[in-house]
mmCIF file with all atom_site columns, C-alpha atoms in Angstrom:
data_model
loop_
_atom_site.group_PDB
_atom_site.id
_atom_site.type_symbol
_atom_site.label_atom_id
_atom_site.label_alt_id
_atom_site.label_comp_id
_atom_site.label_asym_id
_atom_site.label_entity_id
_atom_site.label_seq_id
_atom_site.pdbx_PDB_ins_code
_atom_site.Cartn_x
_atom_site.Cartn_y
_atom_site.Cartn_z
_atom_site.occupancy
_atom_site.B_iso_or_equiv
_atom_site.pdbx_formal_charge
_atom_site.auth_seq_id
_atom_site.auth_comp_id
_atom_site.auth_asym_id
_atom_site.auth_atom_id
_atom_site.pdbx_PDB_model_num
ATOM 1   C CA . UNK A 1 1   ? -24.119 -19.407 40.155  1.00 44.00 ? 16  UNK A CA 1
ATOM 2   C CA . UNK A 1 2   ? -25.349 -22.278 42.259  1.00 42.00 ? 17  UNK A CA 1
ATOM 3   C CA . UNK A 1 3   ? -22.944 -24.797 43.742  1.00 46.00 ? 18  UNK A CA 1
ATOM 4   C CA . UNK A 1 4   ? -24.766 -27.691 42.130  1.00 46.00 ? 19  UNK A CA 1
ATOM 5   C CA . UNK A 1 5   ? -24.698 -28.211 38.380  1.00 46.00 ? 20  UNK A CA 1
ATOM 6   C CA . UNK A 1 6   ? -28.186 -26.731 37.999  1.00 46.00 ? 21  UNK A CA 1
ATOM 7   C CA . UNK A 1 7   ? -28.361 -23.233 36.651  1.00 44.00 ? 22  UNK A CA 1
ATOM 8   C CA . UNK A 1 8   ? -24.776 -23.050 35.411  1.00 43.00 ? 23  UNK A CA 1
ATOM 9   C CA . UNK A 1 9   ? -24.349 -21.341 32.087  1.00 42.00 ? 24  UNK A CA 1
ATOM 10  C CA . UNK A 1 10  ? -21.993 -22.863 29.577  1.00 41.00 ? 25  UNK A CA 1
ATOM 11  C CA . UNK A 1 11  ? -18.763 -21.013 28.869  1.00 42.00 ? 26  UNK A CA 1
ATOM 12  C CA . UNK A 1 12  ? -19.897 -20.357 25.285  1.00 43.00 ? 27  UNK A CA 1
ATOM 13  C CA . UNK A 1 13  ? -23.085 -18.664 26.452  1.00 43.00 ? 28  UNK A CA 1
ATOM 14  C CA . UNK A 1 14  ? -21.238 -16.487 28.940  1.00 41.00 ? 29  UNK A CA 1
ATOM 15  C CA . UNK A 1 15  ? -18.666 -15.380 26.382  1.00 43.00 ? 30  UNK A CA 1
ATOM 16  C CA . UNK A 1 16  ? -21.111 -14.776 23.534  1.00 41.00 ? 31  UNK A CA 1
ATOM 17  C CA . UNK A 1 17  ? -23.139 -12.491 25.800  1.00 44.00 ? 32  UNK A CA 1
ATOM 18  C CA . UNK A 1 18  ? -20.278 -9.970  25.689  1.00 44.00 ? 33  UNK A CA 1
ATOM 19  C CA . UNK A 1 19  ? -19.243 -10.219 22.051  1.00 49.00 ? 34  UNK A CA 1
ATOM 20  C CA . UNK A 1 20  ? -20.974 -7.960  19.561  1.00 60.00 ? 35  UNK A CA 1
ATOM 21  C CA . UNK A 1 21  ? -22.030 -9.456  16.281  1.00 71.00 ? 36  UNK A CA 1
ATOM 22  C CA . UNK A 1 22  ? -20.252 -7.909  13.300  1.00 74.00 ? 37  UNK A CA 1
ATOM 23  C CA . UNK A 1 23  ? -22.367 -5.359  11.491  1.00 79.00 ? 38  UNK A CA 1
ATOM 24  C CA . UNK A 1 24  ? -23.761 -6.221  8.053   1.00 85.00 ? 39  UNK A CA 1
ATOM 25  C CA . UNK A 1 25  ? -21.590 -3.410  6.611   1.00 84.00 ? 40  UNK A CA 1
ATOM 26  C CA . UNK A 1 26  ? -18.452 -4.950  8.088   1.00 84.00 ? 41  UNK A CA 1
ATOM 27  C CA . UNK A 1 27  ? -19.420 -8.405  6.827   1.00 87.00 ? 42  UNK A CA 1
ATOM 28  C CA . UNK A 1 28  ? -19.919 -6.986  3.342   1.00 89.00 ? 43  UNK A CA 1
ATOM 29  C CA . UNK A 1 29  ? -16.569 -5.199  3.488   1.00 88.00 ? 44  UNK A CA 1
ATOM 30  C CA . UNK A 1 30  ? -14.814 -8.280  4.875   1.00 89.00 ? 45  UNK A CA 1
ATOM 31  C CA . UNK A 1 31  ? -16.218 -10.522 2.150   1.00 90.00 ? 46  UNK A CA 1
ATOM 32  C CA . UNK A 1 32  ? -14.022 -8.697  -0.358  1.00 88.00 ? 47  UNK A CA 1
ATOM 33  C CA . UNK A 1 33  ? -10.808 -8.855  1.682   1.00 88.00 ? 48  UNK A CA 1
ATOM 34  C CA . UNK A 1 34  ? -8.128  -11.516 2.186   1.00 88.00 ? 49  UNK A CA 1
ATOM 35  C CA . UNK A 1 35  ? -8.259  -13.228 5.589   1.00 88.00 ? 50  UNK A CA 1
ATOM 36  C CA . UNK A 1 36  ? -5.025  -11.670 6.826   1.00 84.00 ? 51  UNK A CA 1
ATOM 37  C CA . UNK A 1 37  ? -6.431  -8.178  6.138   1.00 86.00 ? 52  UNK A CA 1
ATOM 38  C CA . UNK A 1 38  ? -9.626  -9.012  8.020   1.00 88.00 ? 53  UNK A CA 1
ATOM 39  C CA . UNK A 1 39  ? -7.574  -10.306 10.940  1.00 86.00 ? 54  UNK A CA 1
ATOM 40  C CA . UNK A 1 40  ? -5.457  -7.165  11.036  1.00 87.00 ? 55  UNK A CA 1
ATOM 41  C CA . UNK A 1 41  ? -8.508  -4.890  10.950  1.00 88.00 ? 56  UNK A CA 1
ATOM 42  C CA . UNK A 1 42  ? -10.221 -6.832  13.742  1.00 88.00 ? 57  UNK A CA 1
ATOM 43  C CA . UNK A 1 43  ? -7.081  -6.657  15.880  1.00 87.00 ? 58  UNK A CA 1
ATOM 44  C CA . UNK A 1 44  ? -6.839  -2.914  15.294  1.00 88.00 ? 59  UNK A CA 1
ATOM 45  C CA . UNK A 1 45  ? -10.548 -2.302  15.935  1.00 87.00 ? 60  UNK A CA 1
ATOM 46  C CA . UNK A 1 46  ? -10.465 -4.194  19.218  1.00 84.00 ? 61  UNK A CA 1
ATOM 47  C CA . UNK A 1 47  ? -7.077  -2.699  20.208  1.00 81.00 ? 62  UNK A CA 1
ATOM 48  C CA . UNK A 1 48  ? -5.892  -6.188  21.170  1.00 81.00 ? 63  UNK A CA 1
ATOM 49  C CA . UNK A 1 49  ? -2.707  -5.804  19.189  1.00 82.00 ? 64  UNK A CA 1
ATOM 50  C CA . UNK A 1 50  ? 0.992   -5.709  19.989  1.00 81.00 ? 65  UNK A CA 1
ATOM 51  C CA . UNK A 1 51  ? 1.056   -2.024  20.915  1.00 84.00 ? 66  UNK A CA 1
ATOM 52  C CA . UNK A 1 52  ? 2.592   -1.024  24.208  1.00 85.00 ? 67  UNK A CA 1
ATOM 53  C CA . UNK A 1 53  ? -0.698  0.183   25.703  1.00 89.00 ? 68  UNK A CA 1
ATOM 54  C CA . UNK A 1 54  ? -2.195  -3.311  25.345  1.00 85.00 ? 69  UNK A CA 1
ATOM 55  C CA . UNK A 1 55  ? 1.061   -5.121  26.177  1.00 86.00 ? 70  UNK A CA 1
ATOM 56  C CA . UNK A 1 56  ? 1.468   -3.022  29.326  1.00 89.00 ? 71  UNK A CA 1
ATOM 57  C CA . UNK A 1 57  ? -2.138  -3.799  30.308  1.00 89.00 ? 72  UNK A CA 1
ATOM 58  C CA . UNK A 1 58  ? -1.450  -7.554  30.093  1.00 89.00 ? 73  UNK A CA 1
ATOM 59  C CA . UNK A 1 59  ? 1.920   -7.107  31.857  1.00 91.00 ? 74  UNK A CA 1
ATOM 60  C CA . UNK A 1 60  ? 4.061   -7.894  28.784  1.00 89.00 ? 75  UNK A CA 1
ATOM 61  C CA . UNK A 1 61  ? 5.613   -4.424  28.509  1.00 88.00 ? 76  UNK A CA 1
ATOM 62  C CA . UNK A 1 62  ? 7.161   -2.237  31.166  1.00 93.00 ? 77  UNK A CA 1
ATOM 63  C CA . UNK A 1 63  ? 5.587   0.908   29.758  1.00 92.00 ? 78  UNK A CA 1
ATOM 64  C CA . UNK A 1 64  ? 2.530   1.860   27.687  1.00 92.00 ? 79  UNK A CA 1
ATOM 65  C CA . UNK A 1 65  ? 4.574   4.531   25.879  1.00 92.00 ? 80  UNK A CA 1
ATOM 66  C CA . UNK A 1 66  ? 5.635   4.443   22.244  1.00 87.00 ? 81  UNK A CA 1
ATOM 67  C CA . UNK A 1 67  ? 9.461   4.445   22.247  1.00 82.00 ? 82  UNK A CA 1
ATOM 68  C CA . UNK A 1 68  ? 9.817   7.130   19.550  1.00 83.00 ? 83  UNK A CA 1
ATOM 69  C CA . UNK A 1 69  ? 7.632   9.924   20.920  1.00 88.00 ? 84  UNK A CA 1
ATOM 70  C CA . UNK A 1 70  ? 6.841   9.075   24.569  1.00 86.00 ? 85  UNK A CA 1
ATOM 71  C CA . UNK A 1 71  ? 3.064   9.127   24.016  1.00 91.00 ? 86  UNK A CA 1
ATOM 72  C CA . UNK A 1 72  ? 0.808   6.223   24.956  1.00 90.00 ? 87  UNK A CA 1
ATOM 73  C CA . UNK A 1 73  ? 1.015   3.767   22.082  1.00 87.00 ? 88  UNK A CA 1
ATOM 74  C CA . UNK A 1 74  ? -2.499  3.027   20.940  1.00 87.00 ? 89  UNK A CA 1
ATOM 75  C CA . UNK A 1 75  ? -4.249  2.502   17.631  1.00 88.00 ? 90  UNK A CA 1
ATOM 76  C CA . UNK A 1 76  ? -5.498  6.085   17.188  1.00 89.00 ? 91  UNK A CA 1
ATOM 77  C CA . UNK A 1 77  ? -2.062  7.532   17.909  1.00 89.00 ? 92  UNK A CA 1
ATOM 78  C CA . UNK A 1 78  ? -0.320  5.151   15.500  1.00 89.00 ? 93  UNK A CA 1
ATOM 79  C CA . UNK A 1 79  ? -2.768  5.682   12.652  1.00 90.00 ? 94  UNK A CA 1
ATOM 80  C CA . UNK A 1 80  ? -3.322  9.421   12.859  1.00 90.00 ? 95  UNK A CA 1
ATOM 81  C CA . UNK A 1 81  ? -0.802  11.525  14.765  1.00 89.00 ? 96  UNK A CA 1
ATOM 82  C CA . UNK A 1 82  ? 2.424   9.733   15.692  1.00 91.00 ? 97  UNK A CA 1
ATOM 83  C CA . UNK A 1 83  ? 5.343   11.936  14.576  1.00 92.00 ? 98  UNK A CA 1
ATOM 84  C CA . UNK A 1 84  ? 7.364   8.795   13.795  1.00 92.00 ? 99  UNK A CA 1
ATOM 85  C CA . UNK A 1 85  ? 5.071   8.185   10.807  1.00 91.00 ? 100 UNK A CA 1
ATOM 86  C CA . UNK A 1 86  ? 4.391   11.771  9.701   1.00 91.00 ? 101 UNK A CA 1
ATOM 87  C CA . UNK A 1 87  ? 5.328   11.103  6.050   1.00 92.00 ? 102 UNK A CA 1
ATOM 88  C CA . UNK A 1 88  ? 2.962   8.140   5.920   1.00 90.00 ? 103 UNK A CA 1
ATOM 89  C CA . UNK A 1 89  ? 0.183   10.219  7.541   1.00 89.00 ? 104 UNK A CA 1
ATOM 90  C CA . UNK A 1 90  ? 0.741   12.822  4.839   1.00 91.00 ? 105 UNK A CA 1
ATOM 91  C CA . UNK A 1 91  ? 0.222   10.239  2.085   1.00 89.00 ? 106 UNK A CA 1
ATOM 92  C CA . UNK A 1 92  ? -3.064  9.152   3.696   1.00 88.00 ? 107 UNK A CA 1
ATOM 93  C CA . UNK A 1 93  ? -4.222  12.727  4.126   1.00 90.00 ? 108 UNK A CA 1
ATOM 94  C CA . UNK A 1 94  ? -3.498  13.626  0.493   1.00 92.00 ? 109 UNK A CA 1
ATOM 95  C CA . UNK A 1 95  ? -5.642  10.727  -0.662  1.00 90.00 ? 110 UNK A CA 1
ATOM 96  C CA . UNK A 1 96  ? -8.400  10.749  1.972   1.00 91.00 ? 111 UNK A CA 1
ATOM 97  C CA . UNK A 1 97  ? -8.434  14.379  3.086   1.00 89.00 ? 112 UNK A CA 1
ATOM 98  C CA . UNK A 1 98  ? -9.658  15.142  6.593   1.00 86.00 ? 113 UNK A CA 1
ATOM 99  C CA . UNK A 1 99  ? -11.315 11.737  6.788   1.00 87.00 ? 114 UNK A CA 1
ATOM 100 C CA . UNK A 1 100 ? -7.843  10.295  7.374   1.00 85.00 ? 115 UNK A CA 1
ATOM 101 C CA . UNK A 1 101 ? -7.986  11.485  10.984  1.00 86.00 ? 116 UNK A CA 1
ATOM 102 C CA . UNK A 1 102 ? -11.156 9.460   11.625  1.00 89.00 ? 117 UNK A CA 1
ATOM 103 C CA . UNK A 1 103 ? -10.159 5.981   12.738  1.00 88.00 ? 118 UNK A CA 1
ATOM 104 C CA . UNK A 1 104 ? -13.705 4.599   12.243  1.00 88.00 ? 119 UNK A CA 1
ATOM 105 C CA . UNK A 1 105 ? -13.618 5.916   8.664   1.00 89.00 ? 120 UNK A CA 1
ATOM 106 C CA . UNK A 1 106 ? -10.330 4.084   8.040   1.00 89.00 ? 121 UNK A CA 1
ATOM 107 C CA . UNK A 1 107 ? -11.892 0.805   9.196   1.00 87.00 ? 122 UNK A CA 1
ATOM 108 C CA . UNK A 1 108 ? -15.290 1.139   7.522   1.00 86.00 ? 123 UNK A CA 1
ATOM 109 C CA . UNK A 1 109 ? -14.759 2.611   4.086   1.00 88.00 ? 124 UNK A CA 1
ATOM 110 C CA . UNK A 1 110 ? -13.742 0.315   1.241   1.00 86.00 ? 125 UNK A CA 1
ATOM 111 C CA . UNK A 1 111 ? -11.707 3.098   -0.391  1.00 85.00 ? 126 UNK A CA 1
ATOM 112 C CA . UNK A 1 112 ? -9.702  3.537   2.815   1.00 90.00 ? 127 UNK A CA 1
ATOM 113 C CA . UNK A 1 113 ? -8.896  -0.133  3.488   1.00 89.00 ? 128 UNK A CA 1
ATOM 114 C CA . UNK A 1 114 ? -6.197  -0.578  0.822   1.00 88.00 ? 129 UNK A CA 1
ATOM 115 C CA . UNK A 1 115 ? -4.616  2.719   1.854   1.00 90.00 ? 130 UNK A CA 1
ATOM 116 C CA . UNK A 1 116 ? -4.715  1.631   5.492   1.00 90.00 ? 131 UNK A CA 1
ATOM 117 C CA . UNK A 1 117 ? -3.051  -1.687  4.645   1.00 87.00 ? 132 UNK A CA 1
ATOM 118 C CA . UNK A 1 118 ? -0.400  0.132   2.559   1.00 88.00 ? 133 UNK A CA 1
ATOM 119 C CA . UNK A 1 119 ? 0.219   2.508   5.496   1.00 89.00 ? 134 UNK A CA 1
ATOM 120 C CA . UNK A 1 120 ? 0.635   -0.381  7.925   1.00 88.00 ? 135 UNK A CA 1
ATOM 121 C CA . UNK A 1 121 ? 2.970   -2.216  5.570   1.00 87.00 ? 136 UNK A CA 1
ATOM 122 C CA . UNK A 1 122 ? 5.124   0.832   4.851   1.00 87.00 ? 137 UNK A CA 1
ATOM 123 C CA . UNK A 1 123 ? 5.385   1.784   8.541   1.00 86.00 ? 138 UNK A CA 1
ATOM 124 C CA . UNK A 1 124 ? 6.884   -1.620  9.359   1.00 83.00 ? 139 UNK A CA 1
ATOM 125 C CA . UNK A 1 125 ? 5.297   -1.416  12.823  1.00 80.00 ? 140 UNK A CA 1
ATOM 126 C CA . UNK A 1 126 ? 3.342   -4.663  12.479  1.00 76.00 ? 141 UNK A CA 1
ATOM 127 C CA . UNK A 1 127 ? 6.033   -6.750  10.760  1.00 73.00 ? 142 UNK A CA 1
ATOM 128 C CA . UNK A 1 128 ? 6.733   -8.921  13.795  1.00 68.00 ? 143 UNK A CA 1
ATOM 129 C CA . UNK A 1 129 ? 3.082   -9.885  14.122  1.00 66.00 ? 144 UNK A CA 1
ATOM 130 C CA . UNK A 1 130 ? 1.808   -9.826  10.552  1.00 64.00 ? 145 UNK A CA 1
ATOM 131 C CA . UNK A 1 131 ? 4.983   -9.987  8.449   1.00 63.00 ? 146 UNK A CA 1
ATOM 132 C CA . UNK A 1 132 ? 4.386   -7.954  5.280   1.00 61.00 ? 147 UNK A CA 1
ATOM 133 C CA . UNK A 1 133 ? 0.754   -7.156  4.605   1.00 67.00 ? 148 UNK A CA 1
ATOM 134 C CA . UNK A 1 134 ? 0.372   -5.867  1.108   1.00 60.00 ? 149 UNK A CA 1
ATOM 135 C CA . UNK A 1 135 ? -2.693  -4.071  -0.192  1.00 61.00 ? 150 UNK A CA 1
ATOM 136 C CA . UNK A 1 136 ? -5.080  -6.066  -2.319  1.00 62.00 ? 151 UNK A CA 1
ATOM 137 C CA . UNK A 1 137 ? -4.282  -5.488  -6.012  1.00 55.00 ? 152 UNK A CA 1
ATOM 138 C CA . UNK A 1 138 ? -6.758  -3.118  -7.622  1.00 52.00 ? 153 UNK A CA 1
ATOM 139 C CA . UNK A 1 139 ? -8.465  -4.615  -10.652 1.00 55.00 ? 154 UNK A CA 1
#
């Protein structure tokens, strides 16, 4: 950028250049969800959430490892394979089958969202950040 004021881009323009617009499918899905569920899903999708991998990256945690299994604590690990939550994984897999191991499926499919929210609530892992997040009542 030039030293003078000419040619400087505004902060908003610089930031928006790097942020993807939400897909129409996500907007449709989000329109049926409570705001706190949308927020949780966005945090999980971007991996900017209070997991040790992210906290270690921003120098807020001494280690990126999950304290229960000594694997790097990240979204995929938490949602699909962490031995700490094996019973909760089993419940998801009974209901969703093999699709349960696909993190994109968990975030995109309306039938998976309530199960994902129930999983997160029952694991207790996000309580400090999100308190209790209960699934949306099925009508």
